[in-house]
Amino acid sequence: MFNVISIAVTIIALIAWGLHLQKKKHNALLAKFREHNQRFGTSFPDTSIDSELILCDKDKKLVIAFDPQSQKLCMVQGPKDQGEVLDFSYIRRWQLKWTESNGSNGFQLKNVHFDLSTNDLKRPLIRVPVTNKAYGDTWNSRLGILFNA
């Protein structure tokens, strides 16, 4: 009986620690957006990472926040990156892509991602992996609204 309780407490503690680390990472990202808002007079979302104006990859290693009023975006690549504020014109076009496969579980969509073409010779293509096609479809529509496409 003691072993079951011990295992359950360990699992709960690990889950709580993981949630704590995730919250800490989210707060650090939001702090970067707040800093850019103060420095540049922008209005990037800075209260929730789940905003409809924040596009992030599966692991939240690449996060792009959008400010429709100033037509600026803030791209943060990794926890040590302070972020870069760019004009909407930095993104020339985007495309939602995926790989189709037939597996033992039936038809699947894998490697769902956005390819963002930019105006930057050093970084002409930015790939943003997304969790699934539904999330990608939603963001495909949002990007159309943001960029008036």
PDB file of C-alpha atoms in Angstrom:
ATOM      1  CA  MET A   1       0.000   0.000   0.000  1.00  0.00           C
ATOM      2  CA  PHE A   2       2.844   2.361   0.901  1.00  0.00           C
ATOM      3  CA  ASN A   3       4.490   1.814  -2.524  1.00  0.00           C
ATOM      4  CA  VAL A   4       1.306   2.759  -4.408  1.00  0.00           C
ATOM      5  CA  ILE A   5       0.916   5.955  -2.386  1.00  0.00           C
ATOM      6  CA  SER A   6       4.596   6.759  -2.827  1.00  0.00           C
ATOM      7  CA  ILE A   7       4.367   6.270  -6.595  1.00  0.00           C
ATOM      8  CA  ALA A   8       1.192   8.375  -6.801  1.00  0.00           C
ATOM      9  CA  VAL A   9       2.770  11.211  -4.803  1.00  0.00           C
ATOM     10  CA  THR A  10       5.894  11.079  -7.012  1.00  0.00           C
ATOM     11  CA  ILE A  11       3.809  11.244 -10.195  1.00  0.00           C
ATOM     12  CA  ILE A  12       1.768  14.176  -8.862  1.00  0.00           C
ATOM     13  CA  ALA A  13       4.964  15.981  -7.820  1.00  0.00           C
ATOM     14  CA  LEU A  14       6.515  15.471 -11.277  1.00  0.00           C
ATOM     15  CA  ILE A  15       3.377  16.772 -12.992  1.00  0.00           C
ATOM     16  CA  ALA A  16       3.301  19.807 -10.687  1.00  0.00           C
ATOM     17  CA  TRP A  17       6.993  20.492 -11.358  1.00  0.00           C
ATOM     18  CA  GLY A  18       6.437  20.236 -15.117  1.00  0.00           C
ATOM     19  CA  LEU A  19       3.506  22.654 -14.930  1.00  0.00           C
ATOM     20  CA  HIS A  20       5.600  25.031 -12.827  1.00  0.00           C
ATOM     21  CA  LEU A  21       8.414  25.006 -15.402  1.00  0.00           C
ATOM     22  CA  GLN A  22       5.949  25.560 -18.240  1.00  0.00           C
ATOM     23  CA  LYS A  23       4.342  28.504 -16.424  1.00  0.00           C
ATOM     24  CA  LYS A  24       7.775  29.976 -15.740  1.00  0.00           C
ATOM     25  CA  LYS A  25       8.663  29.683 -19.453  1.00  0.00           C
ATOM     26  CA  HIS A  26       5.360  31.297 -20.478  1.00  0.00           C
ATOM     27  CA  ASN A  27       5.852  34.159 -18.009  1.00  0.00           C
ATOM     28  CA  ALA A  28       9.365  34.788 -19.365  1.00  0.00           C
ATOM     29  CA  LEU A  29       7.978  35.014 -22.912  1.00  0.00           C
ATOM     30  CA  LEU A  30       5.202  37.372 -21.853  1.00  0.00           C
ATOM     31  CA  ALA A  31       7.777  39.527 -20.030  1.00  0.00           C
ATOM     32  CA  LYS A  32       9.716  39.844 -23.303  1.00  0.00           C
ATOM     33  CA  PHE A  33       6.536  41.021 -25.059  1.00  0.00           C
ATOM     34  CA  ARG A  34       5.871  43.547 -22.265  1.00  0.00           C
ATOM     35  CA  GLU A  35       9.427  44.855 -22.602  1.00  0.00           C
ATOM     36  CA  HIS A  36       9.014  45.314 -26.357  1.00  0.00           C
ATOM     37  CA  ASN A  37       5.653  47.013 -25.805  1.00  0.00           C
ATOM     38  CA  GLN A  38       7.304  49.542 -23.500  1.00  0.00           C
ATOM     39  CA  ARG A  39      10.308  50.071 -25.771  1.00  0.00           C
ATOM     40  CA  PHE A  40       8.499  50.300 -29.125  1.00  0.00           C
ATOM     41  CA  GLY A  41       4.993  51.401 -28.127  1.00  0.00           C
ATOM     42  CA  THR A  42       3.530  48.184 -29.510  1.00  0.00           C
ATOM     43  CA  SER A  43       0.637  46.120 -28.185  1.00  0.00           C
ATOM     44  CA  PHE A  44       1.834  42.530 -28.287  1.00  0.00           C
ATOM     45  CA  PRO A  45      -0.279  40.223 -26.109  1.00  0.00           C
ATOM     46  CA  ASP A  46       1.396  40.034 -22.707  1.00  0.00           C
ATOM     47  CA  THR A  47      -1.154  38.400 -20.428  1.00  0.00           C
ATOM     48  CA  SER A  48      -1.617  34.912 -21.918  1.00  0.00           C
ATOM     49  CA  ILE A  49       0.500  32.724 -24.170  1.00  0.00           C
ATOM     50  CA  ASP A  50      -2.766  31.255 -25.497  1.00  0.00           C
ATOM     51  CA  SER A  51      -3.767  34.534 -27.139  1.00  0.00           C
ATOM     52  CA  GLU A  52      -5.239  34.456 -30.644  1.00  0.00           C
ATOM     53  CA  LEU A  53      -2.361  36.770 -31.610  1.00  0.00           C
ATOM     54  CA  ILE A  54       0.476  34.421 -30.601  1.00  0.00           C
ATOM     55  CA  LEU A  55       1.590  31.681 -32.993  1.00  0.00           C
ATOM     56  CA  CYS A  56       3.950  29.147 -31.495  1.00  0.00           C
ATOM     57  CA  ASP A  57       5.473  25.874 -32.534  1.00  0.00           C
ATOM     58  CA  LYS A  58       4.755  22.604 -30.755  1.00  0.00           C
ATOM     59  CA  ASP A  59       7.552  23.057 -28.221  1.00  0.00           C
ATOM     60  CA  LYS A  60       7.196  26.859 -27.937  1.00  0.00           C
ATOM     61  CA  LYS A  61      10.808  27.264 -29.109  1.00  0.00           C
ATOM     62  CA  LEU A  62       9.649  29.680 -31.801  1.00  0.00           C
ATOM     63  CA  VAL A  63       6.962  32.145 -30.785  1.00  0.00           C
ATOM     64  CA  ILE A  64       5.575  34.921 -32.967  1.00  0.00           C
ATOM     65  CA  ALA A  65       3.319  37.587 -31.468  1.00  0.00           C
ATOM     66  CA  PHE A  66       1.346  39.957 -33.681  1.00  0.00           C
ATOM     67  CA  ASP A  67       0.238  43.540 -33.110  1.00  0.00           C
ATOM     68  CA  PRO A  68      -2.388  44.381 -35.755  1.00  0.00           C
ATOM     69  CA  GLN A  69      -2.542  48.091 -34.801  1.00  0.00           C
ATOM     70  CA  SER A  70       1.129  48.848 -35.412  1.00  0.00           C
ATOM     71  CA  GLN A  71       1.449  46.071 -38.017  1.00  0.00           C
ATOM     72  CA  LYS A  72       4.458  44.625 -36.190  1.00  0.00           C
ATOM     73  CA  LEU A  73       5.401  41.128 -35.174  1.00  0.00           C
ATOM     74  CA  CYS A  74       7.763  39.972 -32.458  1.00  0.00           C
ATOM     75  CA  MET A  75       9.628  36.752 -33.113  1.00  0.00           C
ATOM     76  CA  VAL A  76      11.324  34.950 -30.214  1.00  0.00           C
ATOM     77  CA  GLN A  77      13.495  31.921 -31.006  1.00  0.00           C
ATOM     78  CA  GLY A  78      14.432  30.046 -27.866  1.00  0.00           C
ATOM     79  CA  PRO A  79      14.513  30.978 -24.198  1.00  0.00           C
ATOM     80  CA  LYS A  80      17.716  33.061 -24.416  1.00  0.00           C
ATOM     81  CA  ASP A  81      16.567  35.112 -27.421  1.00  0.00           C
ATOM     82  CA  GLN A  82      15.293  38.574 -26.463  1.00  0.00           C
ATOM     83  CA  GLY A  83      13.089  38.675 -29.533  1.00  0.00           C
ATOM     84  CA  GLU A  84      13.061  40.747 -32.661  1.00  0.00           C
ATOM     85  CA  VAL A  85      10.393  43.289 -33.619  1.00  0.00           C
ATOM     86  CA  LEU A  86       9.690  43.361 -37.355  1.00  0.00           C
ATOM     87  CA  ASP A  87       7.170  44.918 -39.712  1.00  0.00           C
ATOM     88  CA  PHE A  88       4.412  42.744 -41.158  1.00  0.00           C
ATOM     89  CA  SER A  89       6.112  43.249 -44.542  1.00  0.00           C
ATOM     90  CA  TYR A  90       8.908  40.963 -43.268  1.00  0.00           C
ATOM     91  CA  ILE A  91       6.601  38.015 -44.080  1.00  0.00           C
ATOM     92  CA  ARG A  92       6.086  37.839 -47.842  1.00  0.00           C
ATOM     93  CA  ARG A  93       3.815  34.794 -47.843  1.00  0.00           C
ATOM     94  CA  TRP A  94       3.066  31.669 -45.882  1.00  0.00           C
ATOM     95  CA  GLN A  95       1.950  28.162 -46.619  1.00  0.00           C
ATOM     96  CA  LEU A  96       0.505  25.478 -44.382  1.00  0.00           C
ATOM     97  CA  LYS A  97       2.083  22.119 -45.240  1.00  0.00           C
ATOM     98  CA  TRP A  98       1.888  18.543 -44.027  1.00  0.00           C
ATOM     99  CA  THR A  99       2.768  14.982 -44.974  1.00  0.00           C
ATOM    100  CA  GLU A 100       0.020  12.447 -45.570  1.00  0.00           C
ATOM    101  CA  SER A 101       0.513   8.818 -44.637  1.00  0.00           C
ATOM    102  CA  ASN A 102      -1.490   5.634 -44.399  1.00  0.00           C
ATOM    103  CA  GLY A 103      -0.445   3.704 -41.340  1.00  0.00           C
ATOM    104  CA  SER A 104      -1.818   1.026 -39.089  1.00  0.00           C
ATOM    105  CA  ASN A 105      -4.008   3.693 -37.460  1.00  0.00           C
ATOM    106  CA  GLY A 106      -5.440   4.731 -40.828  1.00  0.00           C
ATOM    107  CA  PHE A 107      -4.915   7.992 -42.681  1.00  0.00           C
ATOM    108  CA  GLN A 108      -2.701  10.465 -40.782  1.00  0.00           C
ATOM    109  CA  LEU A 109      -1.364  13.963 -41.287  1.00  0.00           C
ATOM    110  CA  LYS A 110       2.209  14.309 -40.035  1.00  0.00           C
ATOM    111  CA  ASN A 111       4.776  17.098 -39.886  1.00  0.00           C
ATOM    112  CA  VAL A 112       2.137  19.837 -39.969  1.00  0.00           C
ATOM    113  CA  HIS A 113       3.944  23.182 -40.239  1.00  0.00           C
ATOM    114  CA  PHE A 114       3.958  26.660 -41.700  1.00  0.00           C
ATOM    115  CA  ASP A 115       6.622  27.771 -44.125  1.00  0.00           C
ATOM    116  CA  LEU A 116       6.922  31.536 -43.805  1.00  0.00           C
ATOM    117  CA  SER A 117       8.777  33.196 -46.693  1.00  0.00           C
ATOM    118  CA  THR A 118      10.532  36.369 -45.586  1.00  0.00           C
ATOM    119  CA  ASN A 119      12.333  39.382 -47.035  1.00  0.00           C
ATOM    120  CA  ASP A 120      15.546  38.371 -45.243  1.00  0.00           C
ATOM    121  CA  LEU A 121      18.437  36.932 -47.281  1.00  0.00           C
ATOM    122  CA  LYS A 122      19.951  35.387 -44.150  1.00  0.00           C
ATOM    123  CA  ARG A 123      16.670  33.798 -43.081  1.00  0.00           C
ATOM    124  CA  PRO A 124      14.506  33.463 -46.224  1.00  0.00           C
ATOM    125  CA  LEU A 125      12.339  30.653 -44.846  1.00  0.00           C
ATOM    126  CA  ILE A 126      11.063  30.141 -41.329  1.00  0.00           C
ATOM    127  CA  ARG A 127       9.448  26.819 -40.495  1.00  0.00           C
ATOM    128  CA  VAL A 128       6.928  26.758 -37.660  1.00  0.00           C
ATOM    129  CA  PRO A 129       5.807  23.237 -36.658  1.00  0.00           C
ATOM    130  CA  VAL A 130       2.239  23.252 -35.338  1.00  0.00           C
ATOM    131  CA  THR A 131       0.423  20.692 -33.218  1.00  0.00           C
ATOM    132  CA  ASN A 132      -2.158  19.608 -35.780  1.00  0.00           C
ATOM    133  CA  LYS A 133      -3.927  20.604 -38.981  1.00  0.00           C
ATOM    134  CA  ALA A 134      -6.917  22.134 -37.181  1.00  0.00           C
ATOM    135  CA  TYR A 135      -4.590  24.538 -35.325  1.00  0.00           C
ATOM    136  CA  GLY A 136      -2.814  25.203 -38.630  1.00  0.00           C
ATOM    137  CA  ASP A 137      -6.107  25.902 -40.439  1.00  0.00           C
ATOM    138  CA  THR A 138      -7.130  28.347 -37.719  1.00  0.00           C
ATOM    139  CA  TRP A 139      -3.804  30.138 -37.978  1.00  0.00           C
ATOM    140  CA  ASN A 140      -3.929  30.095 -41.761  1.00  0.00           C
ATOM    141  CA  SER A 141      -7.166  32.099 -41.517  1.00  0.00           C
ATOM    142  CA  ARG A 142      -5.747  34.389 -38.824  1.00  0.00           C
ATOM    143  CA  LEU A 143      -2.674  35.148 -40.946  1.00  0.00           C
ATOM    144  CA  GLY A 144      -4.985  36.014 -43.835  1.00  0.00           C
ATOM    145  CA  ILE A 145      -6.844  38.461 -41.589  1.00  0.00           C
ATOM    146  CA  LEU A 146      -3.651  39.941 -40.110  1.00  0.00           C
ATOM    147  CA  PHE A 147      -1.964  40.411 -43.478  1.00  0.00           C
ATOM    148  CA  ASN A 148      -5.183  41.367 -45.312  1.00  0.00           C
ATOM    149  CA  ALA A 149      -4.714  38.585 -47.823  1.00  0.00           C
TER     150      ALA A 149
END
